Amino acid sequence: MTAAIQPDLELAASLFDGLSRATRRGRGIVRDSYGEGEQAAHDLVRSAATAIGLEVEVDAIGNLFMTLPGRERRAPRILIGSHLDSVPQGGNYDGAAGVVAGLSVLAALRRAQIAPAWDTSVMAIRAEESAWFDVPYLGSAGALGLLDPACLATPRSDNGRTLETTLQQQGFDPQPIRERRRLLEPSTIRAYLELHIEQGPTLVAEGLPAAVVSGIRGCKRFRNARCVGEYAHSGAVGRRHRHDAVAATVAFLHHMETVWLRQEEAGADLVLTAGELSTDPALHGPSKIAGETHFVLDLRSLSDATMEAVATEARAAAARIGAVYRVNIDLGATSDSPPAVMDSGLRARLMSLLERPFEMASGAGHDAAVFAKLGIPSGMIFVRNENGSHNADEAMALEDFAVGARALLALLMDFPL
Ligand SMILES: [Zn+2]
């Protein structure tokens, strides 16, 4: 009998429409963190939750909780979370799909008069996108007492107002952040679940509607790598006498590409990117050998050990190739964020709920990483999305969303923990 219960897709469609109407500015979506657009999205989902009959609560920093009460109210609850903000000129689904999925599932349970054993809350999380305040996971990390109070001085990228001022202007309270006070106690959270659109091309290429996320890749980034050689005349200096920073940098990056290939062949999870590479426009020229480059080497993996091994090889290669080219390749320090692996039990259960099971790593960060790193069992579902994300052309089919939402509902109805 319970197998007949389906997520409320009509509600989902009307929420996606409403969100698009309320927050589209020109071609794209603007749901600015702690601004008008994000607030409009919060107002919309809040009134939908009230109409469904969920309990509604807002914490001191503006995260919205919409709760279907369980039979045992004091038992740790399940959170279904995602963010409602977007990047400037973003798409309608990044973030919002997870909140809409949660509501479509709780609406179905409510209508079927099923009270779960414990509370289940949809958490509409504030300010996940660091485009507005350059602080990762503001809403979730703030709720869990993990933010450095210094972040309150961070200016918003468009209007320069600090986070502290912005919170106060929106009627919220910066004090818990100042005191690193938890608004959410990890021991009261049974599990954290998040549905999100996939932000890369994998599911489109695989022809699959949805996937289970194995984890969120960590990052080890050489942010300030430099190669220093000597500027010289391009015609006058032969190969053996050069200290060519560009030639050495290219050789180094090419070597790292082969390291990546070897890791991939060995089955390791790794992506490797040199997203910045430049010579100094004040000093370079068409008839000069370049004496200096600046570049970034960004390593990401689900495995700390893989990132560590590749970083070690990068340092060794920098010394070796630097010697060959008579330059100094100085990779500098790394900035590190550890990987967040999703709970193995939840992954297995979610895989069993997909008609065509497929598991993949997330290259982009999500609030789920914040919960997982605190040891809260966390699970994520990706839904196929055309044209990438963080742009106005995000396109998610409601049928694909339904596949993800159905898995979420089935998981809740027979929760493994
Ligand atoms: Zn997102």
Coordinates of C-alpha atoms and ligand atoms in Angstrom, one line a residue:
M1 CA 0.0 0.0 0.0
T2 CA 2.7 2.4 1.0
A3 CA 4.5 1.7 -2.3
A4 CA 1.8 3.8 -4.0
I5 CA 2.9 7.0 -2.3
Q6 CA 4.6 9.3 -4.7
P7 CA 6.4 12.7 -4.2
D8 CA 4.0 15.6 -4.9
L9 CA 5.3 16.6 -8.4
E10 CA 2.5 19.1 -8.9
L11 CA 3.7 21.0 -5.8
A12 CA 7.3 20.7 -7.1
A13 CA 6.4 22.1 -10.5
S14 CA 4.5 25.0 -9.0
L15 CA 7.3 25.8 -6.6
F16 CA 9.9 25.8 -9.5
D17 CA 7.6 28.1 -11.5
G18 CA 7.0 30.4 -8.5
L19 CA 10.8 30.6 -7.7
S20 CA 11.5 31.4 -11.4
R21 CA 8.9 34.2 -11.5
A22 CA 10.0 35.7 -8.1
T23 CA 13.7 35.7 -8.7
R24 CA 14.4 35.9 -12.4
R25 CA 16.3 39.1 -13.3
G26 CA 16.6 39.3 -17.1
R27 CA 17.8 35.9 -18.4
G28 CA 19.2 34.5 -15.1
I29 CA 18.2 33.9 -11.5
V30 CA 19.4 36.2 -8.8
R31 CA 18.8 34.9 -5.2
D32 CA 21.4 36.9 -3.5
S33 CA 22.6 35.6 -0.1
Y34 CA 20.8 37.4 2.7
G35 CA 19.3 39.7 0.1
E36 CA 16.0 40.3 -1.6
G37 CA 16.2 37.3 -4.0
E38 CA 17.0 34.7 -1.4
Q39 CA 14.4 36.1 0.9
A40 CA 11.7 35.9 -1.8
A41 CA 12.6 32.2 -2.2
H42 CA 12.4 31.6 1.6
D43 CA 9.0 33.3 1.7
L44 CA 7.7 31.2 -1.1
V45 CA 8.7 27.8 0.3
R46 CA 7.7 28.9 3.8
S47 CA 4.1 29.5 2.7
A48 CA 4.0 26.2 0.8
A49 CA 5.2 24.4 4.0
T50 CA 2.5 26.1 6.0
A51 CA -0.1 25.1 3.4
I52 CA 1.1 21.5 3.7
G53 CA 0.7 21.7 7.4
L54 CA 4.4 21.5 8.4
E55 CA 5.8 23.2 11.5
V56 CA 7.9 26.2 10.5
E57 CA 10.8 27.7 12.4
V58 CA 13.6 30.1 11.5
D59 CA 16.9 30.1 13.4
A60 CA 18.9 33.2 14.5
I61 CA 20.8 33.4 11.2
G62 CA 17.8 32.8 8.9
N63 CA 17.9 29.1 8.2
L64 CA 14.4 27.8 7.7
F65 CA 13.2 24.5 9.1
M66 CA 9.9 22.9 7.9
T67 CA 9.1 19.9 10.0
L68 CA 6.8 16.9 9.7
P69 CA 6.4 15.8 13.3
G70 CA 7.3 12.3 14.1
R71 CA 5.9 9.9 16.7
E72 CA 8.8 10.4 19.0
R73 CA 9.5 14.1 19.1
R74 CA 12.6 13.9 21.1
A75 CA 14.4 11.3 19.0
P76 CA 17.2 12.6 16.7
R77 CA 15.6 13.9 13.5
I78 CA 16.3 13.6 9.8
L79 CA 17.3 16.8 8.0
I80 CA 16.7 17.1 4.2
G81 CA 18.7 20.2 3.4
S82 CA 19.8 22.4 0.5
H83 CA 20.4 26.1 -0.1
L84 CA 18.0 28.6 -1.7
D85 CA 20.6 31.2 -2.7
S86 CA 22.1 31.3 -6.2
V87 CA 25.1 32.9 -7.9
P88 CA 24.4 36.1 -9.8
Q89 CA 22.6 35.2 -13.0
G90 CA 22.4 31.6 -12.0
G91 CA 19.9 28.9 -12.8
N92 CA 16.6 28.0 -11.2
Y93 CA 17.6 24.6 -9.9
D94 CA 21.0 24.8 -8.2
G95 CA 20.2 24.6 -4.5
A96 CA 16.4 25.0 -4.8
A97 CA 15.8 21.5 -6.2
G98 CA 16.9 20.0 -2.9
V99 CA 14.4 22.1 -0.9
V100 CA 11.6 21.5 -3.4
A101 CA 12.4 17.7 -3.3
G102 CA 12.1 17.7 0.5
L103 CA 8.8 19.5 0.4
S104 CA 7.4 17.3 -2.3
V105 CA 8.3 14.2 -0.2
L106 CA 6.9 15.6 3.1
A107 CA 3.7 16.7 1.4
A108 CA 3.2 13.1 0.2
L109 CA 3.8 11.7 3.7
R110 CA 1.5 14.3 5.2
R111 CA -1.3 13.6 2.7
A112 CA -1.0 9.9 3.3
Q113 CA -1.2 10.6 7.1
I114 CA 2.0 8.8 7.7
A115 CA 3.8 10.0 10.8
P116 CA 7.5 8.9 10.7
A117 CA 9.1 7.5 13.8
W118 CA 11.0 10.7 14.3
D119 CA 10.8 14.3 13.1
T120 CA 11.8 15.0 9.5
S121 CA 12.7 18.6 8.6
V122 CA 13.4 20.3 5.3
M123 CA 16.2 22.8 6.1
A124 CA 16.3 25.7 3.6
I125 CA 19.9 26.7 4.2
R126 CA 21.1 30.3 3.8
A127 CA 24.0 31.6 1.8
E128 CA 25.8 28.5 0.5
E129 CA 27.2 30.3 -2.6
S130 CA 30.4 32.1 -1.8
A131 CA 29.7 34.5 -4.7
W132 CA 28.1 37.1 -2.3
F133 CA 30.1 36.7 0.9
D134 CA 33.4 35.0 0.3
V135 CA 32.7 32.5 3.1
P136 CA 32.0 28.9 2.2
Y137 CA 28.8 27.3 3.6
L138 CA 27.7 30.3 5.7
G139 CA 24.3 29.0 6.6
S140 CA 25.1 25.4 7.5
A141 CA 28.5 26.1 9.1
G142 CA 27.0 29.0 11.0
A143 CA 24.2 26.8 12.3
L144 CA 26.7 24.2 13.4
G145 CA 28.9 26.8 15.2
L146 CA 31.8 26.3 12.8
L147 CA 32.4 29.8 11.5
D148 CA 35.3 32.0 12.4
P149 CA 33.8 35.1 14.0
A150 CA 36.1 37.2 11.8
C151 CA 33.9 36.3 8.8
L152 CA 31.3 38.9 10.2
A153 CA 33.6 41.6 8.7
T154 CA 33.4 40.1 5.2
P155 CA 31.9 42.6 2.7
R156 CA 29.1 41.5 0.3
S157 CA 30.7 41.4 -3.1
D158 CA 28.2 43.8 -4.7
N159 CA 27.3 46.5 -2.1
G160 CA 30.3 46.2 0.3
R161 CA 28.1 45.9 3.4
T162 CA 29.6 43.5 5.9
L163 CA 28.0 40.2 6.9
E164 CA 27.3 41.6 10.3
T165 CA 25.4 44.7 9.0
T166 CA 23.6 42.6 6.5
L167 CA 22.4 40.1 9.1
Q168 CA 21.1 42.9 11.3
Q169 CA 19.4 44.7 8.4
Q170 CA 17.6 41.4 7.6
G171 CA 16.4 41.0 11.2
F172 CA 18.9 38.2 12.0
D173 CA 21.4 38.0 14.9
P174 CA 25.2 37.8 14.3
Q175 CA 25.8 37.0 18.0
P176 CA 25.8 33.2 17.7
I177 CA 28.5 33.5 15.0
R178 CA 30.5 35.8 17.2
E179 CA 30.3 33.3 20.0
R180 CA 30.7 30.2 17.8
R181 CA 27.5 29.0 19.3
R182 CA 25.7 26.0 17.8
L183 CA 22.1 26.5 16.7
L184 CA 21.9 22.9 15.7
E185 CA 23.3 20.1 17.9
P186 CA 24.9 17.3 15.9
S187 CA 23.6 14.7 18.4
T188 CA 20.0 15.7 17.5
I189 CA 20.5 14.9 13.8
R190 CA 20.0 11.3 12.8
A191 CA 21.0 11.9 9.2
Y192 CA 21.4 14.7 6.7
L193 CA 20.1 14.1 3.1
E194 CA 20.5 16.4 0.1
L195 CA 19.3 16.2 -3.4
H196 CA 21.1 18.5 -5.9
I197 CA 21.4 18.9 -9.6
E198 CA 24.6 17.5 -11.1
Q199 CA 26.8 20.5 -12.1
G200 CA 28.9 18.6 -14.7
P201 CA 28.1 16.6 -17.8
T202 CA 28.4 13.1 -16.5
L203 CA 24.7 12.1 -16.1
V204 CA 23.8 13.6 -19.5
A205 CA 26.7 11.7 -21.1
E206 CA 25.7 8.4 -19.3
G207 CA 22.1 8.8 -20.2
L208 CA 21.0 8.5 -16.6
P209 CA 18.4 10.5 -14.7
A210 CA 20.0 10.4 -11.2
A211 CA 23.0 9.1 -9.3
V212 CA 24.1 8.5 -5.7
V213 CA 27.0 10.7 -4.6
S214 CA 29.9 8.8 -3.1
G215 CA 31.4 11.9 -1.6
I216 CA 32.5 15.5 -2.1
R217 CA 36.0 15.9 -3.3
G218 CA 38.6 17.6 -1.1
C219 CA 40.9 20.1 -2.5
K220 CA 44.6 20.7 -2.3
R221 CA 45.6 23.9 -4.1
F222 CA 48.9 25.4 -4.8
R223 CA 47.5 28.9 -5.0
N224 CA 50.7 30.9 -5.5
A225 CA 53.0 28.7 -7.6
R226 CA 55.8 30.6 -9.4
C227 CA 58.5 29.7 -11.8
V228 CA 61.4 32.1 -11.9
G229 CA 64.0 32.2 -14.6
E230 CA 65.6 35.0 -16.5
Y231 CA 64.3 37.5 -19.0
A232 CA 66.4 37.6 -22.2
H233 CA 66.3 38.3 -25.9
S234 CA 64.4 35.6 -27.8
G235 CA 66.7 35.7 -30.8
A236 CA 70.1 36.1 -29.1
V237 CA 70.0 33.3 -26.5
G238 CA 70.3 29.7 -27.5
R239 CA 68.6 26.8 -25.8
R240 CA 71.4 25.7 -23.6
H241 CA 71.8 29.2 -22.1
R242 CA 68.2 29.9 -21.4
H243 CA 66.3 30.2 -18.1
D244 CA 62.9 30.1 -19.8
A245 CA 60.1 30.2 -17.2
V246 CA 57.4 29.5 -19.8
A247 CA 59.1 26.4 -21.2
A248 CA 59.7 25.0 -17.7
T249 CA 56.1 25.7 -16.6
V250 CA 54.7 24.0 -19.7
A251 CA 57.0 21.0 -19.1
F252 CA 55.9 20.8 -15.5
L253 CA 52.2 21.0 -16.2
H254 CA 52.5 18.5 -19.0
H255 CA 54.3 16.1 -16.5
M256 CA 51.4 16.6 -14.0
E257 CA 48.9 15.7 -16.8
T258 CA 50.7 12.3 -17.2
V259 CA 50.7 11.9 -13.4
W260 CA 46.9 12.4 -13.5
L261 CA 46.6 9.8 -16.3
R262 CA 48.6 7.2 -14.4
Q263 CA 46.4 7.8 -11.3
E264 CA 43.3 7.4 -13.4
E265 CA 44.5 4.2 -14.9
A266 CA 45.2 2.9 -11.4
G267 CA 41.5 3.6 -10.5
A268 CA 42.2 6.6 -8.2
D269 CA 39.7 9.5 -8.0
L270 CA 41.5 12.6 -9.1
V271 CA 41.0 15.8 -11.1
L272 CA 43.8 18.2 -11.7
T273 CA 43.6 21.8 -13.0
A274 CA 45.9 24.7 -13.8
G275 CA 43.2 27.4 -13.9
E276 CA 45.6 30.3 -13.8
L277 CA 48.8 30.7 -15.8
S278 CA 50.3 34.0 -16.6
T279 CA 53.4 36.0 -17.5
D280 CA 53.8 39.5 -16.2
P281 CA 52.4 41.9 -18.8
A282 CA 54.6 44.7 -17.4
L283 CA 57.7 42.6 -18.3
H284 CA 56.9 40.1 -20.9
G285 CA 57.1 40.8 -24.7
P286 CA 57.0 39.1 -28.1
S287 CA 60.7 39.2 -28.5
K288 CA 61.6 38.1 -24.9
I289 CA 62.2 34.9 -23.2
A290 CA 59.9 35.1 -20.2
G291 CA 61.6 35.3 -16.8
E292 CA 58.7 34.5 -14.6
T293 CA 55.3 32.8 -14.6
H294 CA 52.6 32.6 -12.0
F295 CA 50.2 29.6 -11.9
V296 CA 47.7 27.7 -9.8
L297 CA 47.7 23.9 -9.5
D298 CA 44.4 22.6 -8.1
L299 CA 44.1 18.9 -7.0
R300 CA 40.9 17.4 -6.0
S301 CA 40.1 13.8 -4.9
L302 CA 37.8 11.8 -2.6
S303 CA 41.1 10.5 -1.1
D304 CA 43.4 12.5 1.1
A305 CA 46.1 9.9 0.4
T306 CA 45.8 10.4 -3.4
M307 CA 46.1 14.2 -3.0
E308 CA 49.1 13.9 -0.7
A309 CA 50.8 11.5 -3.1
V310 CA 50.2 13.8 -6.1
A311 CA 51.3 16.9 -4.2
T312 CA 54.5 15.1 -3.2
E313 CA 55.2 14.1 -6.8
A314 CA 54.4 17.7 -7.9
R315 CA 57.1 19.0 -5.5
A316 CA 59.6 16.4 -6.7
A317 CA 58.9 17.2 -10.4
A318 CA 59.2 20.9 -9.7
A319 CA 62.7 20.4 -8.4
R320 CA 63.7 18.0 -11.2
I321 CA 62.2 20.0 -14.1
G322 CA 63.5 23.3 -12.6
A323 CA 67.0 21.9 -12.6
V324 CA 66.7 20.8 -16.3
Y325 CA 65.5 24.2 -17.3
R326 CA 67.8 26.2 -15.0
V327 CA 64.9 27.9 -13.3
N328 CA 63.3 27.8 -9.9
I329 CA 59.8 26.3 -9.7
D330 CA 58.4 27.3 -6.3
L331 CA 55.0 25.7 -5.7
G332 CA 54.5 27.5 -2.4
A333 CA 52.1 26.3 0.3
T334 CA 48.9 24.5 -0.3
S335 CA 45.4 25.5 0.9
D336 CA 43.6 22.3 1.9
S337 CA 40.0 21.3 2.4
P338 CA 39.5 17.6 3.2
P339 CA 37.2 15.3 1.3
A340 CA 33.7 14.5 2.8
V341 CA 32.8 10.9 2.2
M342 CA 29.0 10.1 2.3
D343 CA 27.8 7.5 4.7
S344 CA 28.3 4.0 3.3
G345 CA 25.0 2.6 4.6
L346 CA 23.0 5.5 3.1
R347 CA 24.9 5.1 -0.2
A348 CA 24.2 1.4 -0.4
R349 CA 20.5 1.9 0.4
L350 CA 20.1 4.8 -2.1
M351 CA 21.9 2.6 -4.8
S352 CA 19.3 -0.1 -4.2
L353 CA 16.5 2.4 -4.8
L354 CA 17.7 3.5 -8.2
E355 CA 16.4 1.5 -11.2
R356 CA 19.8 2.1 -12.9
P357 CA 22.2 2.4 -10.0
F358 CA 25.2 4.7 -10.6
E359 CA 27.6 6.3 -8.1
M360 CA 29.8 9.3 -8.7
A361 CA 31.9 11.8 -6.8
S362 CA 30.9 15.5 -6.5
G363 CA 33.5 17.9 -7.7
A364 CA 31.6 20.9 -6.4
G365 CA 31.1 21.6 -2.7
H366 CA 27.7 21.2 -1.0
D367 CA 26.3 21.8 2.5
A368 CA 26.4 18.0 3.0
A369 CA 30.2 18.3 3.4
V370 CA 29.7 20.4 6.5
F371 CA 27.4 17.8 8.1
A372 CA 29.5 14.8 7.0
K373 CA 32.7 16.3 8.4
L374 CA 31.0 16.4 11.9
G375 CA 30.3 12.7 11.6
I376 CA 26.6 13.1 10.9
P377 CA 25.6 10.3 8.5
S378 CA 25.0 12.1 5.2
G379 CA 23.7 11.0 1.8
M380 CA 23.3 12.8 -1.5
I381 CA 21.4 12.3 -4.7
F382 CA 22.4 14.0 -8.0
V383 CA 19.8 14.7 -10.6
R384 CA 20.7 15.1 -14.3
N385 CA 20.9 18.7 -15.5
E386 CA 21.8 20.0 -19.0
N387 CA 24.1 22.9 -19.8
G388 CA 26.1 22.9 -16.5
S389 CA 25.2 25.1 -13.6
H390 CA 25.9 28.6 -12.2
N391 CA 24.4 29.9 -15.4
A392 CA 21.0 30.9 -16.7
D393 CA 20.7 27.7 -18.9
E394 CA 20.5 25.1 -16.2
A395 CA 17.9 22.6 -17.4
M396 CA 16.5 19.8 -15.2
A397 CA 13.6 17.7 -16.4
L398 CA 10.8 17.2 -13.9
E399 CA 10.9 13.4 -14.8
D400 CA 14.5 13.2 -13.7
F401 CA 13.8 15.2 -10.5
A402 CA 11.0 12.7 -9.8
V403 CA 13.5 9.8 -10.0
G404 CA 15.6 11.5 -7.3
A405 CA 12.6 12.5 -5.2
R406 CA 11.2 9.0 -5.3
A407 CA 14.5 7.5 -4.0
L408 CA 14.4 10.1 -1.2
L409 CA 10.8 9.2 -0.3
A410 CA 11.6 5.5 -0.3
L411 CA 14.6 6.0 1.9
L412 CA 12.5 7.9 4.4
M413 CA 9.8 5.3 4.5
D414 CA 12.2 2.5 5.3
F415 CA 15.1 4.3 7.0
P416 CA 18.0 2.0 7.6
L417 CA 19.5 3.6 10.8
Ligands
ZN1 ZN 24.3 24.3 -5.0

